[in-house]
CSV table of C-alpha atoms in Angstrom, one decimal:
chain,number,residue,atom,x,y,z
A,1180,UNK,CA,0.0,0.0,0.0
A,1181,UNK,CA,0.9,3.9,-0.6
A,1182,UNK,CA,2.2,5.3,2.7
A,1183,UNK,CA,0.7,8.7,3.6
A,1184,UNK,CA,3.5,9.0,6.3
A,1185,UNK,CA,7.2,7.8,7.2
A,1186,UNK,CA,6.9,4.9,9.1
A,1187,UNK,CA,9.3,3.2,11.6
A,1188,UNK,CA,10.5,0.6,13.3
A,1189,UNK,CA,11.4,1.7,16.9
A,1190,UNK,CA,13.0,-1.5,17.9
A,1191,UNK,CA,11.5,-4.7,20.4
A,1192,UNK,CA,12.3,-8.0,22.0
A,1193,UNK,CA,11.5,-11.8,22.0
A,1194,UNK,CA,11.5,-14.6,24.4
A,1195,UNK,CA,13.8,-17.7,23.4
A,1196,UNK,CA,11.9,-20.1,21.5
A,1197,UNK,CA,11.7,-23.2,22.8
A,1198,UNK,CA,10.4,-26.4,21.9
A,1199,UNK,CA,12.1,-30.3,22.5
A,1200,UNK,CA,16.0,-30.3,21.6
A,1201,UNK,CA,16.0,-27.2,23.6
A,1202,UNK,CA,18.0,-27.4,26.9
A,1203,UNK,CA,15.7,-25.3,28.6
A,1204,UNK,CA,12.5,-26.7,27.3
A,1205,UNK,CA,11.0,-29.8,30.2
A,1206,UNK,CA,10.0,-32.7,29.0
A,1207,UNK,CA,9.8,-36.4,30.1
A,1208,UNK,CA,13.4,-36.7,29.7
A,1209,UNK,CA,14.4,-33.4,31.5
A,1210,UNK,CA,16.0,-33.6,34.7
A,1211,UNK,CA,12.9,-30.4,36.1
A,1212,UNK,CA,10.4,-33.1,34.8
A,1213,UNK,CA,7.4,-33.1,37.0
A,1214,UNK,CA,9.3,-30.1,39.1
A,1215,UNK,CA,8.4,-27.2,36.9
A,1216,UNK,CA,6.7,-26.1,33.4
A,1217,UNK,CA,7.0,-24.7,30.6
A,1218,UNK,CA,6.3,-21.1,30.2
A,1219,UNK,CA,2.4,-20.8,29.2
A,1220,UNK,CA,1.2,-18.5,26.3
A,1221,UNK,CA,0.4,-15.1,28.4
A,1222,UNK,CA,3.9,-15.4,30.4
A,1223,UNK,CA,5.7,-15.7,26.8
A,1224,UNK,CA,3.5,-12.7,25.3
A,1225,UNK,CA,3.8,-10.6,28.5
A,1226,UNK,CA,7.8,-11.2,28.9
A,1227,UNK,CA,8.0,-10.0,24.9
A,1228,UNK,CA,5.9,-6.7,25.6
A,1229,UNK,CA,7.3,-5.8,28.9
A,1230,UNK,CA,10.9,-6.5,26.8
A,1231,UNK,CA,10.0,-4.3,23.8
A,1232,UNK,CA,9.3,-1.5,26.3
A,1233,UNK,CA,12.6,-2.1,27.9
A,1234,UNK,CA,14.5,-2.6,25.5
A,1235,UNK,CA,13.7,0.3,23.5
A,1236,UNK,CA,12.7,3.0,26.9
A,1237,UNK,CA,9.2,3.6,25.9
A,1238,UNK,CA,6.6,4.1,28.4
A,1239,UNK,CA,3.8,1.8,27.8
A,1240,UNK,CA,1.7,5.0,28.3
A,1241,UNK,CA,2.6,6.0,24.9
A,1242,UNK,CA,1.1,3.0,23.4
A,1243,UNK,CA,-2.4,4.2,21.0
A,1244,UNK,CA,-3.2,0.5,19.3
A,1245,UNK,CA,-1.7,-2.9,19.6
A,1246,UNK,CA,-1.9,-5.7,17.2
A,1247,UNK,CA,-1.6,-9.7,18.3
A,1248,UNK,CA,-0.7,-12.1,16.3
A,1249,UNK,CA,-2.0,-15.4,16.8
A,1250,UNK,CA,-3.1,-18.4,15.2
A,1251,UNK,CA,-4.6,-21.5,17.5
A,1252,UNK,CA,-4.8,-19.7,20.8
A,1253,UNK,CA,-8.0,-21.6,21.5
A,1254,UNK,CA,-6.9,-25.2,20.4
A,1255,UNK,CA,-3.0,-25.1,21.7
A,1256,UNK,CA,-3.7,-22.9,24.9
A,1257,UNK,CA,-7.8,-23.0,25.5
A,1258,UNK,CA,-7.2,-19.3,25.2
A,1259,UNK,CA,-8.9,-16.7,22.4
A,1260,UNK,CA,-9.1,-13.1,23.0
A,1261,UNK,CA,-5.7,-12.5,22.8
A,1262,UNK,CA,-6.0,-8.8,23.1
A,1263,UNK,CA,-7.4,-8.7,26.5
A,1264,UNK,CA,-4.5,-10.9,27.3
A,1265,UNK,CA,-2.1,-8.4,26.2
A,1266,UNK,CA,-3.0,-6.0,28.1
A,1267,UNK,CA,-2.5,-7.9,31.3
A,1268,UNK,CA,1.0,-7.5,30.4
A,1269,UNK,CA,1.1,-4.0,31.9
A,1270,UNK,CA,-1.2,-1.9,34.1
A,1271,UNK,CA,-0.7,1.1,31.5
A,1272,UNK,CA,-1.9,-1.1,28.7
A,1273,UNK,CA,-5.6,-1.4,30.6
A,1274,UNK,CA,-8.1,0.5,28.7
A,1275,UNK,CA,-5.9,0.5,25.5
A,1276,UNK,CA,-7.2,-0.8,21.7
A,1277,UNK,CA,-5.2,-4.3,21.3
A,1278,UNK,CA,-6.7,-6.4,18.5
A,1279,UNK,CA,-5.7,-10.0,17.0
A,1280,UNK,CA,-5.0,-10.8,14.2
A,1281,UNK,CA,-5.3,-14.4,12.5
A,1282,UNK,CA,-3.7,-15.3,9.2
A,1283,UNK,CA,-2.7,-18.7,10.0
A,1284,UNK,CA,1.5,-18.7,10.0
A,1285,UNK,CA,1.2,-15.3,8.5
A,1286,UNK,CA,-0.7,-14.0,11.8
A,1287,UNK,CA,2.6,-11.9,13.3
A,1288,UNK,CA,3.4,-10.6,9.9
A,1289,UNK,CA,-0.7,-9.4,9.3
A,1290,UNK,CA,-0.3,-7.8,13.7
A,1291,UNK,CA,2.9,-5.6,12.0
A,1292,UNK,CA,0.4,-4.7,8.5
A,1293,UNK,CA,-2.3,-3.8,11.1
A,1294,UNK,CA,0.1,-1.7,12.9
A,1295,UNK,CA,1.5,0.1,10.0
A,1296,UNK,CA,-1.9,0.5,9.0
A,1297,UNK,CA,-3.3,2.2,12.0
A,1298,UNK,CA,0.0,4.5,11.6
A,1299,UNK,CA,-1.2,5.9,8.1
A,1300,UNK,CA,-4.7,6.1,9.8
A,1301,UNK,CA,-3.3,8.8,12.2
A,1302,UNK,CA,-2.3,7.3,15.5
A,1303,UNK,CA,1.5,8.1,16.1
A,1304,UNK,CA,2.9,5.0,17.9
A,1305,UNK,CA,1.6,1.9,18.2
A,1306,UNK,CA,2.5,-2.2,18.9
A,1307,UNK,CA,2.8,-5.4,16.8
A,1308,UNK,CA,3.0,-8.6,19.0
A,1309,UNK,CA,2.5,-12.5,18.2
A,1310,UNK,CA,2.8,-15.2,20.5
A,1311,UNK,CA,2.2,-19.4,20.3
A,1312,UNK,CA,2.8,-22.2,21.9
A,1313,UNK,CA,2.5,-25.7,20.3
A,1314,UNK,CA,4.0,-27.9,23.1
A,1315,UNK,CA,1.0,-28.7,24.7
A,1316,UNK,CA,-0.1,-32.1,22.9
A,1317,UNK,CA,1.2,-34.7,20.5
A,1318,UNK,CA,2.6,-34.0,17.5
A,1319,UNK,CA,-0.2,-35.7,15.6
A,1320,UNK,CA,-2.5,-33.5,17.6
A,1321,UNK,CA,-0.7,-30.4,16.6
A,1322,UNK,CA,-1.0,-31.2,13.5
A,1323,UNK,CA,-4.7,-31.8,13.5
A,1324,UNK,CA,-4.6,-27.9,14.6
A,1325,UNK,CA,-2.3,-26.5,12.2
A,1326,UNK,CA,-4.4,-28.3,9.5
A,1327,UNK,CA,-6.8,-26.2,10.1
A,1328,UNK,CA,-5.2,-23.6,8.0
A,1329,UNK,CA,-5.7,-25.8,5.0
A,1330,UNK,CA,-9.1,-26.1,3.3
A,1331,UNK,CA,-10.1,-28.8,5.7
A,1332,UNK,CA,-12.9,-30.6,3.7
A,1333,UNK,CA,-10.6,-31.4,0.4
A,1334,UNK,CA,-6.9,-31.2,2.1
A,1335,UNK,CA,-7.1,-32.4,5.7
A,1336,UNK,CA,-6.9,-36.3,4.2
A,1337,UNK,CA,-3.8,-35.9,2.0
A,1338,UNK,CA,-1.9,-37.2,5.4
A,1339,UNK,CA,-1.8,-37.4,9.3
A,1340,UNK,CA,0.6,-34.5,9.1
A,1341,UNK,CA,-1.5,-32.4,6.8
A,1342,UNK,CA,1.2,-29.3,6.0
A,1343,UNK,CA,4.4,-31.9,5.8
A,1344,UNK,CA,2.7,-33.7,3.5
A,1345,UNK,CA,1.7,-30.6,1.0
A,1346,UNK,CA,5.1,-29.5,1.3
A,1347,UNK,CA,6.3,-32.8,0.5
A,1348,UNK,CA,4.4,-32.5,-2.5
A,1349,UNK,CA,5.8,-29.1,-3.8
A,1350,UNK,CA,9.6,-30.8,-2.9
A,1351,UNK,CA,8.3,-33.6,-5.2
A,1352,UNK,CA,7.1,-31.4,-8.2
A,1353,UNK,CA,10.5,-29.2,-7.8
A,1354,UNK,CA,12.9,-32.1,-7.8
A,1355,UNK,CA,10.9,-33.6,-10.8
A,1356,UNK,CA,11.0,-30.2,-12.8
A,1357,UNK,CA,14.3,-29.0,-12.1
A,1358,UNK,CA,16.8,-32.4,-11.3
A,1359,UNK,CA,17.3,-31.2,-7.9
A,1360,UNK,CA,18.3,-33.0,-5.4
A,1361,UNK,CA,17.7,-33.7,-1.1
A,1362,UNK,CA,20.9,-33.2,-1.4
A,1363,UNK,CA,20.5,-29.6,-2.4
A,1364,UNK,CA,17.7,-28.7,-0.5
A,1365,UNK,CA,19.6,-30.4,2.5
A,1366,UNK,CA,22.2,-27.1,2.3
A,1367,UNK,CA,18.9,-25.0,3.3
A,1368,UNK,CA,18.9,-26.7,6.5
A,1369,UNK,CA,22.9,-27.1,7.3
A,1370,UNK,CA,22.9,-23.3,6.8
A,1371,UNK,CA,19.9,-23.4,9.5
A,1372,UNK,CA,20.8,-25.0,11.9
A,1373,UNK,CA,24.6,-23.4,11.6
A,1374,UNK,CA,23.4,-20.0,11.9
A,1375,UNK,CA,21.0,-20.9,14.7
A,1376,UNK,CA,24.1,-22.6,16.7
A,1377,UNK,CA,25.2,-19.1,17.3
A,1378,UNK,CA,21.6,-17.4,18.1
A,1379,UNK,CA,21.2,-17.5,21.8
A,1380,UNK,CA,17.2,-17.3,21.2
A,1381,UNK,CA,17.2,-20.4,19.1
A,1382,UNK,CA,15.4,-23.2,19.8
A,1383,UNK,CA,17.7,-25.5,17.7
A,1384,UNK,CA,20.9,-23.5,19.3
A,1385,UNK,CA,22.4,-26.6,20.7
A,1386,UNK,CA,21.9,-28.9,18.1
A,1387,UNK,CA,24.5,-29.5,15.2
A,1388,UNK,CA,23.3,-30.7,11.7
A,1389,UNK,CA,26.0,-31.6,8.6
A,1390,UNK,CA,24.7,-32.4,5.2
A,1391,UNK,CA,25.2,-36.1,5.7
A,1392,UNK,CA,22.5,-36.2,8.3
A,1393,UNK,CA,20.8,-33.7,6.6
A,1394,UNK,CA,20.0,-35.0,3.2
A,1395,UNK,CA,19.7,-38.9,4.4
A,1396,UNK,CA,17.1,-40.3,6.0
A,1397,UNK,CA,17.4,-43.0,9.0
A,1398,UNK,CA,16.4,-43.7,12.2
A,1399,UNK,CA,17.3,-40.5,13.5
A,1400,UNK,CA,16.2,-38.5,10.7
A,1401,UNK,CA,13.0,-40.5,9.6
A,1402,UNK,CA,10.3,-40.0,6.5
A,1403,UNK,CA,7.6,-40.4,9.0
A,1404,UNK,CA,4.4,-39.8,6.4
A,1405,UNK,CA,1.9,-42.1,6.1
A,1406,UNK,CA,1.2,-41.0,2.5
A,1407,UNK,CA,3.5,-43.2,0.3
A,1408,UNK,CA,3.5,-40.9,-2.6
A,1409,UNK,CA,5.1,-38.5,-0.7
A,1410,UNK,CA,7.1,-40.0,2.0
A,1411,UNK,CA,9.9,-40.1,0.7
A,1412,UNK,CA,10.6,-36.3,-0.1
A,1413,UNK,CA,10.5,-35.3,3.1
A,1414,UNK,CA,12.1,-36.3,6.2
A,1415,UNK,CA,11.9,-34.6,10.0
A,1416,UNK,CA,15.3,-32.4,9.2
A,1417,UNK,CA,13.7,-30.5,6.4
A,1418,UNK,CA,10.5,-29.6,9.1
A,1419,UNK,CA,10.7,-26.4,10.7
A,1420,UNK,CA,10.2,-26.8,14.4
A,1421,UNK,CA,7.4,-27.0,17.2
A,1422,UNK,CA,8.2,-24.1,19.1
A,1423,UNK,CA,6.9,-22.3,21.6
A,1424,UNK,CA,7.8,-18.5,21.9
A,1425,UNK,CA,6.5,-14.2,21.6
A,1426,UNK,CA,8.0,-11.4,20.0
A,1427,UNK,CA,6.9,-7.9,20.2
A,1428,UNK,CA,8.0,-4.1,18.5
A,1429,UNK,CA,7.5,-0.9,18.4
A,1430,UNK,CA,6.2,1.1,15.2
A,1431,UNK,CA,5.8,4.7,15.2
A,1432,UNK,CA,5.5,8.3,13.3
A,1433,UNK,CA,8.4,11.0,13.1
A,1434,UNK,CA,5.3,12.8,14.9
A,1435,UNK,CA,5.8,9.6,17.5
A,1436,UNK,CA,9.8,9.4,17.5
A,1437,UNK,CA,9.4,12.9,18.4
A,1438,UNK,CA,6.8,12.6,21.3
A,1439,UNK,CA,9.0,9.3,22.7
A,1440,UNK,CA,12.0,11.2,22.2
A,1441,UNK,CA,13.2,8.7,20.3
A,1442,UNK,CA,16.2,9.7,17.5
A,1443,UNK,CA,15.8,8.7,13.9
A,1444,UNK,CA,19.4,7.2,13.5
A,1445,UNK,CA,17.9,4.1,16.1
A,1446,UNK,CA,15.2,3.5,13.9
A,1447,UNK,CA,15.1,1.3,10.6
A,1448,UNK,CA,12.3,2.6,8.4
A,1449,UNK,CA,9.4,0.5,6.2
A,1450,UNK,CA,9.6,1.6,3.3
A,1451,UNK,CA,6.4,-0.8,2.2
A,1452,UNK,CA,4.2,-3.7,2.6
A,1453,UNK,CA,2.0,-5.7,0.5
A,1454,UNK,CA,-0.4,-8.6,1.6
A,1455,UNK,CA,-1.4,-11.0,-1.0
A,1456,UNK,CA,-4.6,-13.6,-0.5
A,1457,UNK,CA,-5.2,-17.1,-2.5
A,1458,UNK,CA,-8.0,-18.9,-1.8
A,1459,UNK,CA,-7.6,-22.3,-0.4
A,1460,UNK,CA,-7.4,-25.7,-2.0
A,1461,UNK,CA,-5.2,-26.8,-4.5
A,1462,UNK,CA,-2.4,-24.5,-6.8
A,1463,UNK,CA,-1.9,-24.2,-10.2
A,1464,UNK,CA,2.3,-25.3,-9.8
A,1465,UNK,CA,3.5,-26.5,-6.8
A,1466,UNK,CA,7.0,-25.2,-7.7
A,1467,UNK,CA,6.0,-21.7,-7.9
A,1468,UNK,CA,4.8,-19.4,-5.0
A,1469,UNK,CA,2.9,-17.5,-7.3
A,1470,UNK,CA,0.7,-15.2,-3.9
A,1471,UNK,CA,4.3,-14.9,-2.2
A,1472,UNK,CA,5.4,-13.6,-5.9
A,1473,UNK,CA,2.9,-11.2,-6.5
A,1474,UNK,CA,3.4,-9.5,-2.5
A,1475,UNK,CA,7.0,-9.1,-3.3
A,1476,UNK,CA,6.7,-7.3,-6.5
A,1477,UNK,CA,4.7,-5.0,-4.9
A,1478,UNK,CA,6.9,-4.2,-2.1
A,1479,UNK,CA,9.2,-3.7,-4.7
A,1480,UNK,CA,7.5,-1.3,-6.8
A,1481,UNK,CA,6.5,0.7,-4.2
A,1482,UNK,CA,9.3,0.6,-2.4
A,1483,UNK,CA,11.6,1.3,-5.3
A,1484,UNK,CA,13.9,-1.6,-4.9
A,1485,UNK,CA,15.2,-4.0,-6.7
A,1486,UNK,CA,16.1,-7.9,-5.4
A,1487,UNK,CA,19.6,-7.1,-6.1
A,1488,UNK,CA,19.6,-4.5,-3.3
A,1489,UNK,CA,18.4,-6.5,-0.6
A,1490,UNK,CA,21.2,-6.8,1.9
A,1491,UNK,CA,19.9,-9.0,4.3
A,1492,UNK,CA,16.4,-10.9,4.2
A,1493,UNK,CA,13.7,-13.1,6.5
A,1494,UNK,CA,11.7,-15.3,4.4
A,1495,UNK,CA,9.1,-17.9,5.8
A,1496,UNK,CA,11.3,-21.3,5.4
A,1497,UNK,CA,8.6,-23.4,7.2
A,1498,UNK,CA,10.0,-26.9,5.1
A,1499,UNK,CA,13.4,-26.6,3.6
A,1500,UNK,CA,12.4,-26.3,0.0
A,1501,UNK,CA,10.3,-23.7,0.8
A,1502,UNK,CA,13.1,-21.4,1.1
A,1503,UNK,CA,14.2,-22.2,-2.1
A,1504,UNK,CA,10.9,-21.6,-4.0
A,1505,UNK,CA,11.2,-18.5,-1.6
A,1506,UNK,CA,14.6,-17.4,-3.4
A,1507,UNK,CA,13.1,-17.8,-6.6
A,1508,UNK,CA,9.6,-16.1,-5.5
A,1509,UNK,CA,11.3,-13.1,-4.4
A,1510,UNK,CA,13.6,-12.5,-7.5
A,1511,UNK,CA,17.0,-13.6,-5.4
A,1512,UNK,CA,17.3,-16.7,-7.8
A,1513,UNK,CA,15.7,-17.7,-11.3
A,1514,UNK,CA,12.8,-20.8,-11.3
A,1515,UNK,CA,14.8,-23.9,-11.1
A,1516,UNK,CA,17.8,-21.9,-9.5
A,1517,UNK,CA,17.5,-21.9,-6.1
A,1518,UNK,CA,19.2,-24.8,-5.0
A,1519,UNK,CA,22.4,-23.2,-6.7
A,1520,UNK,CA,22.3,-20.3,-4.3
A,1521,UNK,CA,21.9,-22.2,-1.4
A,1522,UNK,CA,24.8,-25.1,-2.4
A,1523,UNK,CA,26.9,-21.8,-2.9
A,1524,UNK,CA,26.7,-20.6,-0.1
A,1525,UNK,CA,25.0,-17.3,-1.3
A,1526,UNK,CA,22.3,-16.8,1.1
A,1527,UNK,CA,24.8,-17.2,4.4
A,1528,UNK,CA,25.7,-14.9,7.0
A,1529,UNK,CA,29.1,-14.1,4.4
A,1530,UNK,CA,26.8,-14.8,1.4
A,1531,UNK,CA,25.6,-11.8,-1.5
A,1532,UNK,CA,22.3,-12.0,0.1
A,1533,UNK,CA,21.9,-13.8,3.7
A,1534,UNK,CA,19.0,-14.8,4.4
A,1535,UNK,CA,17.4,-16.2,7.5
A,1536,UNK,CA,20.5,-15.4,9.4
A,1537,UNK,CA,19.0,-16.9,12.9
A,1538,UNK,CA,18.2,-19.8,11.7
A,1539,UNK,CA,14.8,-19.5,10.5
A,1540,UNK,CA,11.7,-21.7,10.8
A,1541,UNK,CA,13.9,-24.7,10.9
A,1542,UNK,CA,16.1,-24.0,13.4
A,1543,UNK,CA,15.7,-20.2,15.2
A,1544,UNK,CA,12.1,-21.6,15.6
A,1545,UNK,CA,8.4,-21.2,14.8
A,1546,UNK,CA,6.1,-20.3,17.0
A,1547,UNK,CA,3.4,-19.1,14.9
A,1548,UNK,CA,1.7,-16.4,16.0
A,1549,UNK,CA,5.6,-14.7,16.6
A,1550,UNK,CA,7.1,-15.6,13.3
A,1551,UNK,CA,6.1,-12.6,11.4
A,1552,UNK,CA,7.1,-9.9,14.2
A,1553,UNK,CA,10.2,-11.8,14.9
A,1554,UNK,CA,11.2,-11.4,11.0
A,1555,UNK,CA,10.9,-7.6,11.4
A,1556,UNK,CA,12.9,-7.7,14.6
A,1557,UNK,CA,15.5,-9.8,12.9
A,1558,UNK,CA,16.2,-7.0,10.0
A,1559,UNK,CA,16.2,-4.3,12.7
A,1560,UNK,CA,18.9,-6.0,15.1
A,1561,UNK,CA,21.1,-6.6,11.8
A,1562,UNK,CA,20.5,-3.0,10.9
A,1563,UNK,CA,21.6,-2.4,14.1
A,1564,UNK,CA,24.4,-4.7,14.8
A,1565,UNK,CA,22.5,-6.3,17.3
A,1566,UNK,CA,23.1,-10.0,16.5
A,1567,UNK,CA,26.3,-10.9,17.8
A,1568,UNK,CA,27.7,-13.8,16.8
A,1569,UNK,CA,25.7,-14.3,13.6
A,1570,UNK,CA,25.6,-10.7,12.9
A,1571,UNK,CA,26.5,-10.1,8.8
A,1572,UNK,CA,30.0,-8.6,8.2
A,1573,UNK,CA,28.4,-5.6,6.5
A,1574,UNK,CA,25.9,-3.2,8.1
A,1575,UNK,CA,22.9,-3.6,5.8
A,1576,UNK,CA,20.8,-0.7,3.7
A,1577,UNK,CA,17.8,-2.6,2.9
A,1578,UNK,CA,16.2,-5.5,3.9
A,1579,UNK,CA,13.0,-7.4,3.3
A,1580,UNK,CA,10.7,-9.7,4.8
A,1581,UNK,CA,8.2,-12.7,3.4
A,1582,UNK,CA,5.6,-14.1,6.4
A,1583,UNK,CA,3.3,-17.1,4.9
A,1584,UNK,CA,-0.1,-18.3,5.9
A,1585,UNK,CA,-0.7,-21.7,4.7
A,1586,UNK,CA,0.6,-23.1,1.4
A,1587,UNK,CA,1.3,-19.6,0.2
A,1588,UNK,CA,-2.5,-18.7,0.7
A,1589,UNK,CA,-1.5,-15.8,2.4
A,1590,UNK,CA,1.8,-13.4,2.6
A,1591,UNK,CA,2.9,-10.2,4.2
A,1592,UNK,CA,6.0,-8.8,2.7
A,1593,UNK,CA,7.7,-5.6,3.7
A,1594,UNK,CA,10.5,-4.0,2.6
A,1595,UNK,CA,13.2,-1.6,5.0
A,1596,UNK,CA,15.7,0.6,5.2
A,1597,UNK,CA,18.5,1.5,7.4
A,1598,UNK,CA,18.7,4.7,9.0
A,1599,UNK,CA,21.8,6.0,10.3
């Protein structure tokens, strides 16, 4: 959309995302089993608000409208009404408009569009949240939920594990089209989980992956669908993770940054945004994200930019090949090309173009509700220099983001730049 003022990001802050394979997450085989528990939805969203507030020094006060994204509240949490629950974060929140937002995995990305939206409106600062946690049942329960952001009477049957098994399908159609192989998409998760071994908020932080393991199946690194068609293009490695976490920022006005006292030069700025809708049920080539495609060339136009500027970029990888078709979606790679990028090591912290410099879905984490607003934060703290040990060698100028709802049903993409 056209942007009837400057818009920008005033910074935030995240919880760790945590999940099983993370130290600090309890589970059966945790030595706090049965001692303690996991941290429930509203403690993960409050500790991200109160953290965006301290982290940046604004005064809840100053807060007009906030925005929470989050998708299965109600089936993962027995919780809806997530923006009354926000507010309990902070007794200068109470009285304050805080609305969710539900776009499936694009929920956190759709919380920042709201936000952004409310900013051209004529409020002056405002607050994009998301928060999820997933941990609560069995992984064939979860996956029951997350189906739900299919079109449940035709695609709920394809499998057990209804999104694994349509991204199995798209890895299928793009191996069959363009030769590549799970060997190539298996650099897309090596790069993962490396990044994410230096991300202190990762939920995969302490686990190593090398291609070996990555692009084989076995016993530790099964084809669990049931659907034999598909089974064997996709194994757990290439799944992003179960994750429970919140992130939270700060948008606002140069009318706001004035009010909060806040200077321009520790801002990053969004330059623009574009959501694109599909309707659900089956697509016209699974190698192509043709809704993802169409938000991005938007951003771009209005924006100005180019994919060749793009310094540093967050793209939804919720399955391994997805960030390949994301490449190629996005302009960073030609159709078919993808997997050359990645086996070149293009998109890595040193790469032309890093993307996903956390880890990602697959290995930073994916907690639903969070992903989106955790994508924006991500380009801000590189902006910034913020990211320590996986921080890119070269402060970026622009930077973009790609949040997906679904099977590329629905996408926020939004484009930034640095101001210094």
């Amino acid at each position: 959309m056209k942007f009837r003022r400057k818009i920008y990001v005033v910074g935030g802050d995240l919880t760790t995302f945590i999940g099983k394979h993370h130290p600090d997450f309890i589970w059966k085989k945790h030595p706090d089993f049965g001692k303690k528990e996991n941290p429930t939805l509203e403690e993960l969203l409050t500790q991200a608000i109160n953290g965006a507030f301290e982290k940046t020094g604004v005064d809840p006060e100053a807060i007009e409208r906030g925005f929470i994204g989050n998708f299965a509240g109600e089936l993962f949490s027995n919780q809806g009404h997530m923006g009354a629950l926000a507010v309990r974060a902070n007794e200068k929140l109470h009285g304050k408009p805080f609305t969710r937002l539900e776009g499936a995995c694009a929920s956190g990305g759709l919380a920042v569009a709201a936000g952004i939206d409310a900013l051209n409106a004529g409020h002056d600062v405002v607050m994009a949240a998301g928060s999820e946690v997933q941990t609560t049942c069995s992984a064939r329960e979860g996956a029951g939920y997350l189906a739900r952001a299919s079109h449940w009477e035709t695609e709920r049957d394809i499998d057990d594990f209804t999104f694994p098994a349509m991204f199995a399908r798209r890895a299928k159609h793009y191996k069959e089209k363009y030769g590549v192989t799970d060997e190539d998409i298996a650099h897309v998760t090596v790069k993962a989980y490396k990044n994410a071994n230096k991300n202190p908020y990762a939920h995969m932080r302490s686990i190593e992956m090398d291609l070996e393991s990555a692009a084989n199946a076995g016993d530790r690194n099964p084809q669990f669908l049931r659907n034999e068609e598909l089974k064997p293009h996709l194994k757990v490695s290439d799944c992003s993770q179960v994750s429970d976490g919140a992130a939270a920022i700060i948008l606002a006005t140069e009318e706001g940054l004035e009010k909060l006292g806040i200077d321009k030069s520790d801002t990053i700025e969004v330059l623009a945004y574009a959501q694109a809708t599909s309707p659900l049920g089956d697509v016209d080539d699974y190698t192509v994200l043709n809704n993802t495609m169409q938000a991005a060339q938007q951003v771009y136009e209005e924006a100005g930019l180019k994919p060749s500027d793009i310094n540093v970029a967050e793209v939804h990888d919720c399955f391994a090949v997805t960030e390949l078709l994301m490449y190629e979606a996005l302009g960073f790679a030609d159709p078919g090309k993808g997997a050359e990028l990645a086996r070149e090591g293009e998109t890595g912290i040193e790469g032309s173009i890093p993307v996903n410099t956390g880890g990602g879905l697959l290995a930073f984490g994916h907690p639903v509700g969070a992903t989106g607003v955790k994508q924006v934060l991500e380009i801000y703290r590189q902006m910034k220099g913020q990211c320590g040990d996986y921080q890119i060698p070269e402060t970026p100028k622009y930077g973009l983001t790609a949040n997906m709802g679904g099977d590329d049903r629905t996408t926020v993409a939004m484009a930034f730049e640095n101001v210094e």
